[in-house]
Structures are given as structure tokens and as C-alpha cells.
CSV table of C-alpha atoms and ligand atoms in Angstrom, one decimal:
chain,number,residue,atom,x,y,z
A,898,UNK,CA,0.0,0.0,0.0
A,899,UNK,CA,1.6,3.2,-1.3
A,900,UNK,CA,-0.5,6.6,0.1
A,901,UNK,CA,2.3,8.5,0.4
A,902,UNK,CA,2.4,11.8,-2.5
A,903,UNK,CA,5.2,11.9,-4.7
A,904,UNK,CA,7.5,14.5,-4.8
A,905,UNK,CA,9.7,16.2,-7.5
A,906,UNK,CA,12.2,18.4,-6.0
A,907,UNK,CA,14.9,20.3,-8.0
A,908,UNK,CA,18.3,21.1,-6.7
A,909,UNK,CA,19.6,24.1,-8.5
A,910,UNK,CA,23.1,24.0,-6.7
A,911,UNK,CA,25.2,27.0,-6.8
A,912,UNK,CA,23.6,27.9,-10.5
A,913,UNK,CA,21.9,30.8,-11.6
A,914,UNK,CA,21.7,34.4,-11.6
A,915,UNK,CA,18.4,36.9,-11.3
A,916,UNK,CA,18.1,36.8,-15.2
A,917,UNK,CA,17.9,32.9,-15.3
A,918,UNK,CA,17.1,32.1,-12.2
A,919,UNK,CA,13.6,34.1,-12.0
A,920,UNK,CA,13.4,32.9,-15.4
A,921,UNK,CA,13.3,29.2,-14.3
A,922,UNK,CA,10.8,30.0,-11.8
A,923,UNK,CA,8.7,31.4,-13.9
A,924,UNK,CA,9.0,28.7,-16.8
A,925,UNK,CA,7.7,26.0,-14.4
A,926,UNK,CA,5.1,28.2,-12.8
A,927,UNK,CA,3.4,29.0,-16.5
A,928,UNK,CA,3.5,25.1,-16.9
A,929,UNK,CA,1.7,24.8,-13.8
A,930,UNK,CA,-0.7,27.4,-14.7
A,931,UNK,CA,-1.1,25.6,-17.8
A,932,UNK,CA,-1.7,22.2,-16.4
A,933,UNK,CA,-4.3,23.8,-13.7
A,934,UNK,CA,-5.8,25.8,-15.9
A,935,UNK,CA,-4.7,28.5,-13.7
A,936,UNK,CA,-5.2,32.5,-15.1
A,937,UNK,CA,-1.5,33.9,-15.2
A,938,UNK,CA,-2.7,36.8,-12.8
A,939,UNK,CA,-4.0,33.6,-9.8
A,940,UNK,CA,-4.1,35.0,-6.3
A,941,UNK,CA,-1.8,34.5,-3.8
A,942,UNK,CA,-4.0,31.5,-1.6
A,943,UNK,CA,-3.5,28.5,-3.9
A,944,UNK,CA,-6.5,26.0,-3.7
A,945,UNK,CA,-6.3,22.3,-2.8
A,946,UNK,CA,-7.6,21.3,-6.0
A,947,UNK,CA,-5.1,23.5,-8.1
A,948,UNK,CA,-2.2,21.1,-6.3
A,949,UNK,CA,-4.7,17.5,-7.0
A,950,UNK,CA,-4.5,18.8,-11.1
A,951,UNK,CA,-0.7,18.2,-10.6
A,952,UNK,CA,0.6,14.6,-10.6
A,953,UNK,CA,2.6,15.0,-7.9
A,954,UNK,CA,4.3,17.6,-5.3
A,955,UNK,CA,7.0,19.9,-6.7
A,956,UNK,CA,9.7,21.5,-4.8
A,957,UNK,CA,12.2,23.9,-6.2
A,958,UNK,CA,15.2,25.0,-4.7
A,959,UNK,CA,17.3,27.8,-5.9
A,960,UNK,CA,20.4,29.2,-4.5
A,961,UNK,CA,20.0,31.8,-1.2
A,962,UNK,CA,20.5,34.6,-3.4
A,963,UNK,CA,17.2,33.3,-5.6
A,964,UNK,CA,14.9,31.9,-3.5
A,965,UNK,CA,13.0,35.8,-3.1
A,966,UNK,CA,12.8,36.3,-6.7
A,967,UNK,CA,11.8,32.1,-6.9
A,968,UNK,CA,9.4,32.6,-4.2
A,969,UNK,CA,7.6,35.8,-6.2
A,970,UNK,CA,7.7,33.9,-9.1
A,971,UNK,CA,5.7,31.0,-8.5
A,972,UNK,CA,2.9,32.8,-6.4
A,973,UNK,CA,-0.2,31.7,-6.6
A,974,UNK,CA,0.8,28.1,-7.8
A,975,UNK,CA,1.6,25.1,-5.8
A,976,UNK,CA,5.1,24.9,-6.4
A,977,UNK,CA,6.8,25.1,-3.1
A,978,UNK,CA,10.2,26.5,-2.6
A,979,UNK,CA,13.4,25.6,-0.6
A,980,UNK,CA,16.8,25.9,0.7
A,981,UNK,CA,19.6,24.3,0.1
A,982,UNK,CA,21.3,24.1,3.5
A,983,UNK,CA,20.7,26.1,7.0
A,984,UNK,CA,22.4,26.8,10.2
A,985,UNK,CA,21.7,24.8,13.2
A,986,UNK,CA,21.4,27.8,15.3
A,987,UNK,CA,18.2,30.5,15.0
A,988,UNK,CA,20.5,33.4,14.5
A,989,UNK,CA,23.9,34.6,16.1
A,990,UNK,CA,27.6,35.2,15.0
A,991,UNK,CA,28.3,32.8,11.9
A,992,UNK,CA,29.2,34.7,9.4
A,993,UNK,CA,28.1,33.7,6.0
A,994,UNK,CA,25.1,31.2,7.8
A,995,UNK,CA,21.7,31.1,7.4
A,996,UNK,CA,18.9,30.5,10.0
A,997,UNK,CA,16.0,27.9,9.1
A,998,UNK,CA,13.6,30.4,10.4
A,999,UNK,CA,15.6,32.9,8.2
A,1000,UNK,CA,13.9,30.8,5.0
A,1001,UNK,CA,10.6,30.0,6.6
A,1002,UNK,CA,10.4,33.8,6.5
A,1003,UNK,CA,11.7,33.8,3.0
A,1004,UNK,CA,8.5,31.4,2.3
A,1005,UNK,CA,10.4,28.3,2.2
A,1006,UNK,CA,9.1,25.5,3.4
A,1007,UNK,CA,12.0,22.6,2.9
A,1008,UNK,CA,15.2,22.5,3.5
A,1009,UNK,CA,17.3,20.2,2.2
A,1010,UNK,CA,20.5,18.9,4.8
A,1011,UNK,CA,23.6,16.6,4.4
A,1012,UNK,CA,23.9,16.4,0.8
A,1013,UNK,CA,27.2,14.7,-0.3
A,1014,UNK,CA,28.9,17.8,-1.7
A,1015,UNK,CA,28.3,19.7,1.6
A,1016,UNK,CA,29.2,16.6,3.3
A,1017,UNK,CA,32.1,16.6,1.4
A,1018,UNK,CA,33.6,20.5,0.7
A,1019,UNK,CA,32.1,21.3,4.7
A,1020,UNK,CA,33.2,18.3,6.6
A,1021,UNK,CA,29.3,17.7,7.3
A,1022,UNK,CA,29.1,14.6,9.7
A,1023,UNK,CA,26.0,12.8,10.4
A,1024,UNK,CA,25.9,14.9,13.7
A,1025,UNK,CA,26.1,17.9,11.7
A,1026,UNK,CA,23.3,17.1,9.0
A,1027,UNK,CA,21.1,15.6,12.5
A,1028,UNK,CA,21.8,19.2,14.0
A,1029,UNK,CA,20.6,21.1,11.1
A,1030,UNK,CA,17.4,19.0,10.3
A,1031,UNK,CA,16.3,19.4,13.4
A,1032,UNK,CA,17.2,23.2,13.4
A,1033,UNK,CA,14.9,23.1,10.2
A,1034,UNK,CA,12.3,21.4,11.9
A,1035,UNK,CA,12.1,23.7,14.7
A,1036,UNK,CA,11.6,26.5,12.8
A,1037,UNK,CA,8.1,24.8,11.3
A,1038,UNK,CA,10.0,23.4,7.5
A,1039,UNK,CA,10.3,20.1,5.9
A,1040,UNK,CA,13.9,18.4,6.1
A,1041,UNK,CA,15.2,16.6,3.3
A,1042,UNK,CA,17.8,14.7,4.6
A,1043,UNK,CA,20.5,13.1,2.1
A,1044,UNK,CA,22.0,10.1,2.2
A,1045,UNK,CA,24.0,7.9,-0.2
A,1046,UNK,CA,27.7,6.0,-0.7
A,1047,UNK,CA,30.7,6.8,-2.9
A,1048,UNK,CA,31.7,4.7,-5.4
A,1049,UNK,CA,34.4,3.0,-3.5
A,1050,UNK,CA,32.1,2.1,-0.6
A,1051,UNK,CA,29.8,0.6,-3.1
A,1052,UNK,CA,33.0,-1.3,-4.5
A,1053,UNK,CA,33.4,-2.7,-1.5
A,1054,UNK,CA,30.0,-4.0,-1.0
A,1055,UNK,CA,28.7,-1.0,2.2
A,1056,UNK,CA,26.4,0.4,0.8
A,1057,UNK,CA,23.4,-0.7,2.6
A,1058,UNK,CA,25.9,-0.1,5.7
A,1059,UNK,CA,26.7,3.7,4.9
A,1060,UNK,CA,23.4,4.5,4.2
A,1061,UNK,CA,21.5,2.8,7.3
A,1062,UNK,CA,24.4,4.1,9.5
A,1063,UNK,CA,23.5,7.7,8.1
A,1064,UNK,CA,20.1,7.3,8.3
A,1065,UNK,CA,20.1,6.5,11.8
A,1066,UNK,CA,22.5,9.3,12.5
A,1067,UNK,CA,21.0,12.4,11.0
A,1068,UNK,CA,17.3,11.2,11.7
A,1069,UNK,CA,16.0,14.4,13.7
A,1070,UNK,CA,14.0,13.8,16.6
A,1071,UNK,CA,10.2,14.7,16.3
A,1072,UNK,CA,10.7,13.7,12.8
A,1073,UNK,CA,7.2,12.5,10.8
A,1074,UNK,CA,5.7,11.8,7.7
A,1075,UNK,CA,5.0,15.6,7.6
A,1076,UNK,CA,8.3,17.3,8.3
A,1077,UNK,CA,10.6,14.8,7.1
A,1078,UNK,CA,11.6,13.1,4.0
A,1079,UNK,CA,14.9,11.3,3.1
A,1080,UNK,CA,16.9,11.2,-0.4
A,1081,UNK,CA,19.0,8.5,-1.3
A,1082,UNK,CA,21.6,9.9,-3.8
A,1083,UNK,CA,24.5,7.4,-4.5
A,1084,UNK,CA,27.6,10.0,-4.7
A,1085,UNK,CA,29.1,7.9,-8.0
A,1086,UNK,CA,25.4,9.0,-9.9
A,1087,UNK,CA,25.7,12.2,-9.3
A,1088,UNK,CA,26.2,14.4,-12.3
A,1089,UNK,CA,27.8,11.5,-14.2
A,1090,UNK,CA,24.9,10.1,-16.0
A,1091,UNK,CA,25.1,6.7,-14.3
A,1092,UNK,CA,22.6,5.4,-12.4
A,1093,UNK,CA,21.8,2.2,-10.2
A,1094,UNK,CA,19.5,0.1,-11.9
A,1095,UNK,CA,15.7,0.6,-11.2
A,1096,UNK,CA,15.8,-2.6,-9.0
A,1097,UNK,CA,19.3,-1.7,-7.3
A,1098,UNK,CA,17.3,1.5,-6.3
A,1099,UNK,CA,14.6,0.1,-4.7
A,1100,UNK,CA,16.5,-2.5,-2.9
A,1101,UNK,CA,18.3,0.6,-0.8
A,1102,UNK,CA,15.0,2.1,-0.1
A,1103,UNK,CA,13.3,-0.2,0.9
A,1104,UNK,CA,16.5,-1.1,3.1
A,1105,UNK,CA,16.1,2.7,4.2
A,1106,UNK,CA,12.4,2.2,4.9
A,1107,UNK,CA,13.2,-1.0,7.2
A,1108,UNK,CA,15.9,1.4,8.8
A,1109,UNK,CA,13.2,4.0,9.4
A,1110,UNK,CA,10.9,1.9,11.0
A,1111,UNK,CA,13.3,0.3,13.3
A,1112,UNK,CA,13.9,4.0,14.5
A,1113,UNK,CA,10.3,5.9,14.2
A,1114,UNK,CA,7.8,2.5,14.5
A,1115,UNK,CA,5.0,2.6,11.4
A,1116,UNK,CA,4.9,6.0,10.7
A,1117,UNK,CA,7.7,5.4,7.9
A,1118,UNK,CA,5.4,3.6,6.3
A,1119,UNK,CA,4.4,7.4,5.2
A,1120,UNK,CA,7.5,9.0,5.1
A,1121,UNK,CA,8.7,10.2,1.6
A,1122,UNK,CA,11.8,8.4,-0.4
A,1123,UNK,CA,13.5,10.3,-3.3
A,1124,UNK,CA,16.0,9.1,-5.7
A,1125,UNK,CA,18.3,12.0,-6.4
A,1126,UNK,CA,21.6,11.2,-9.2
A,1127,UNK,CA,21.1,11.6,-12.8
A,1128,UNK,CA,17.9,11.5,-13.2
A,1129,UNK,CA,16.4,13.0,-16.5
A,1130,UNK,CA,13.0,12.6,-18.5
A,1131,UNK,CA,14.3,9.2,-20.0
A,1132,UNK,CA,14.7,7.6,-17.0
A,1133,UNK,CA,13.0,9.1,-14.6
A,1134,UNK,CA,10.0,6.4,-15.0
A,1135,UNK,CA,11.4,3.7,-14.4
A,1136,UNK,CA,13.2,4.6,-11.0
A,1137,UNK,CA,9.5,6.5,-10.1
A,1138,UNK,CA,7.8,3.0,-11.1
A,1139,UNK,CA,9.4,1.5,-7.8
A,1140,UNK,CA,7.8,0.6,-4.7
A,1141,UNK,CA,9.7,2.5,-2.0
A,1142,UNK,CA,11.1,5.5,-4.5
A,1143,UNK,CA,8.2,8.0,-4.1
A,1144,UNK,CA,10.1,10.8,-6.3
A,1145,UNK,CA,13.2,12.4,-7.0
A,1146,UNK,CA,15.8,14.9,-6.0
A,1147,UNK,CA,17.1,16.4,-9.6
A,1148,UNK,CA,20.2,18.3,-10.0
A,1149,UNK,CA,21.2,19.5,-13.5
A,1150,UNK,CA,18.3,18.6,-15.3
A,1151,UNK,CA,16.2,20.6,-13.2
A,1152,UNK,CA,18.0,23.9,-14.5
A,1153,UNK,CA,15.9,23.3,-18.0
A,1154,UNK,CA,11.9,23.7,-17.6
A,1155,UNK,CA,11.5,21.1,-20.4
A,1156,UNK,CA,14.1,18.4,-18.5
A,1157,UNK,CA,12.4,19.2,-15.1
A,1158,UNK,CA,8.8,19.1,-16.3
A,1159,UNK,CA,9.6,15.7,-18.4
A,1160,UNK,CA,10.8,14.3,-15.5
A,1161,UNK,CA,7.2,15.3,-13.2
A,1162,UNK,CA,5.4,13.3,-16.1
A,1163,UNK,CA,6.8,10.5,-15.4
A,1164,UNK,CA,4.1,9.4,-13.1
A,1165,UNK,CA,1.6,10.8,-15.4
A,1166,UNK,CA,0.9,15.0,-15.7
B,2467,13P,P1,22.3,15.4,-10.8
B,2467,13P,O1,20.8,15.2,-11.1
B,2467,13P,O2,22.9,16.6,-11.5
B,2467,13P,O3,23.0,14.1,-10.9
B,2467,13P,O4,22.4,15.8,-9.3
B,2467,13P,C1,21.7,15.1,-8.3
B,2467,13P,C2,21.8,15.8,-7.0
B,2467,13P,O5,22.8,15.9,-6.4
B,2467,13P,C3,20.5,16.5,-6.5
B,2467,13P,O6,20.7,16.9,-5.2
């Protein structure tokens, strides 16, 4: 039984300025418009039944510097908007941070914590990424916490070892179907245009799903499960197709409306 929404997120990375970047925003939110039969001009409170037109949830998440313009942009739709990474602390002396609540008043409402590149340029530990997401949780967003091994850990045969280890180490506390949703991007797929197989995939999340369970009972029964590593239109099906992968966590092919939208019809828009 499979109730949970799925959810299409895009991960701009550290890629776009004002020019492009509102123009991105605004590319997906006419498509929206289009599909919900939305007037350009909507109002600001989006109705339920705009966001049941839409095959699934969709999640954009620009760069700090975008995510005002991004916001503006897609008002009036149900495309939802996120960081990229947040402080653990509310506010204080760290220079070059940013607050959870600082987004939340941005109109964010995700966060995404621990992916591998900030695991691996910041020294993230599980610790760390556990800190932040429930930072992010406190100050009333969703967490997206990433997970996933590099290539020589899947070499040697860990992966379902790394990724239940950092599953059980960043999961925040008070964490629900609600708040909380976990990507599994293998490192070695992302950005190089390999991918596990479809059933490789599923086998991790489901592994992550018996993870979640041992640590927050049946509740992860609802929790949400993206893939995230090269996906794009063309394979983006298949992966979706899978029990226990309940949508995606898209890098570069979310910078093109056409790649990004190709990719939400895979289950069916
Ligand atoms: P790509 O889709 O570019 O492989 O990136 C995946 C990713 O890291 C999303 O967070």
C-alpha cells in the first residue's frame, strides 16, 4: 500500500543568476498554470484542488540569493520552494550562515541537509546534517535529509551499511511523515549520467524504509523516499515506477523547464 504523494524536487546547486534564475521559476510556474488551468494573474492563496491537477508535489530549490525572486515567481501556484542548507542555530555570529527560520520567512518551506557535496567540501558529519534537520524542523519546515555512498564504498560492497548508519545518524528527533523526507543519492550518480538500476534503487530504499521503522515505528510507512543522481525525463520512470522511490531529487536537469517538467510526467501530468 503506497499513500504517500510523490515529490519532485529540484536542486539548483550553486547555479543561476536573477536573469535565469527568475526565469526558471517562472517557466515552471506557467506550466503549472497551464496544467491547472490557472489564469496567469491567480491570487496569492493556492486552492487544494489546483495542487490535485498536478501529478505530484513539486519542490524547487534555488540558491540563497534566488529563492526571493523564486518565491515571487511561483505565487499563486503550488510549487513550493526551498533551501539548500541552513544553520543549526536560529541566529547569532556565523558569518556567511543562514537560520532555518531565516527561509521559513523567506517562504520556504523545505530545507534540504547533508547532501554529499556539503558533506564533502564542509566536513558535514552525520551529527552535523542531525543538528541542522532538526534546526529546520524547529523552525516549522520540511527536512530533506540526504544520504547515499561513494563509489568506493559501493565497491566494497557497504552500501546498505553507509546508508543505514547515516540514516540512523541524521534522523531528527520529532521527525514525521510531515516534516521529514529522506533522499537517497549514490555519490558515484551524481552528475555523471550513471545510475543504479531501477531494482538496485529500490533494494536501498526499501533497506532505508526497514531502517526507518526500526527507529520511528510505522509511521515510515508514510514517510517520503527520493531518488536524487542523474535522473532525466528518459529515465525518470522507471526509477518512479518503484515501490519504495516516491520521487526524485534532480540536479542538473532541473535547470531546464522542459528536463524538469519531463521528468514530473513520469508518473503521469
Ligand atoms: P544530478 O541530477 O545533476 O546528478 O544531481 C543530483 C543531485 O545531487 C541532486 O541533489
Amino acid at each position: 500500500m503506497n499513500e504517500r504523494r510523490p515529490l519532485i524536487a529540484g536542486n539548483w546547486k550553486m547555479n543561476g543568476l536573477s536573469k535565469e534564475g527568475t526565469a526558471l521559476a517562472q517557466g515552471l510556474a506557467n506550466k503549472v498554470r497551464e496544467v491547472a488551468e490557472l489564469p496567469a494573474d491567480a491570487a496569492s492563496e493556492v486552492s487544494p484542488l489546483v495542487s490535485v491537477a498536478l501529478p505530484c508535489d513539486l519542490l524547487i530549490c534555488p540558491p540563497f540569493t534566488l529563492i526571493d525572486r523564486a518565491v515571487a515567481a511561483v505565487v499563486g501556484t503550488p510549487i513550493a520552494v526551498g533551501g539548500q542548507d541552513c544553520h543549526p542555530q536560529a541566529s547569532g555570529a556565523h558569518t556567511g550562515d543562514v537560520a532555518p527560520e531565516m527561509l521559513k520567512d523567506l517562504g520556504c518551506g523545505f530545507v534540504i541537509v547533508g547532501h554529499s557535496e556539503r558533506r564533502a567540501d564542509h566536513l558535514e558529519t552525520d551529527a552535523t546534517v542531525k543538528a541542522k534537520a532538526e534546526a529546520a524542523l524547529r523552525a516549522g519546515l520540511t527536512a530533506i535529509v540526504c544520504v547515499g555512498e561513494t563509489e568506493a564504498e559501493r565497491d566494497a560492497g557497504q552500501t546498505e551499511a553507509v546508508v543505514t548508519r547515516q540514516v540512523k545518524g541524521s534522523l531528527p528527533s520529532g521527525a514525521t511523515p510531515g516534516n521529514f523526507v529522506v533522499a537517497y543519492e549514490p555519490v558515484w550518480a551524481i552528475g555523471t549520467g550513471r545510475t543504479p538500476t531501477p531494482d538496485e534503487a529500490q533494494a536501498v530504499h526499501a533497506r532505508i524504509r526497514v531502517e526507518l521503522t526500526n527507529l520511528m515505528g510505522s509511521a515510515a510507512q508514510g514517510v517520503r523516499l527520493l531518488y536524487g543522481g542523474s535522473v532525466k525525463p528518459s529515465n525518470a520512470k522507471e526509477l518512479m515506477e518503484q515501490p519504495d522511490i516516491d520521487g526524485a531529487l534532480v540536479g542538473g536537469a532541473s535547470l531546464k523547464v522542459a528536463d524538469f517538467w519531463g521528468i514530473v510526467q513520469s508518473y503521469g501530468g
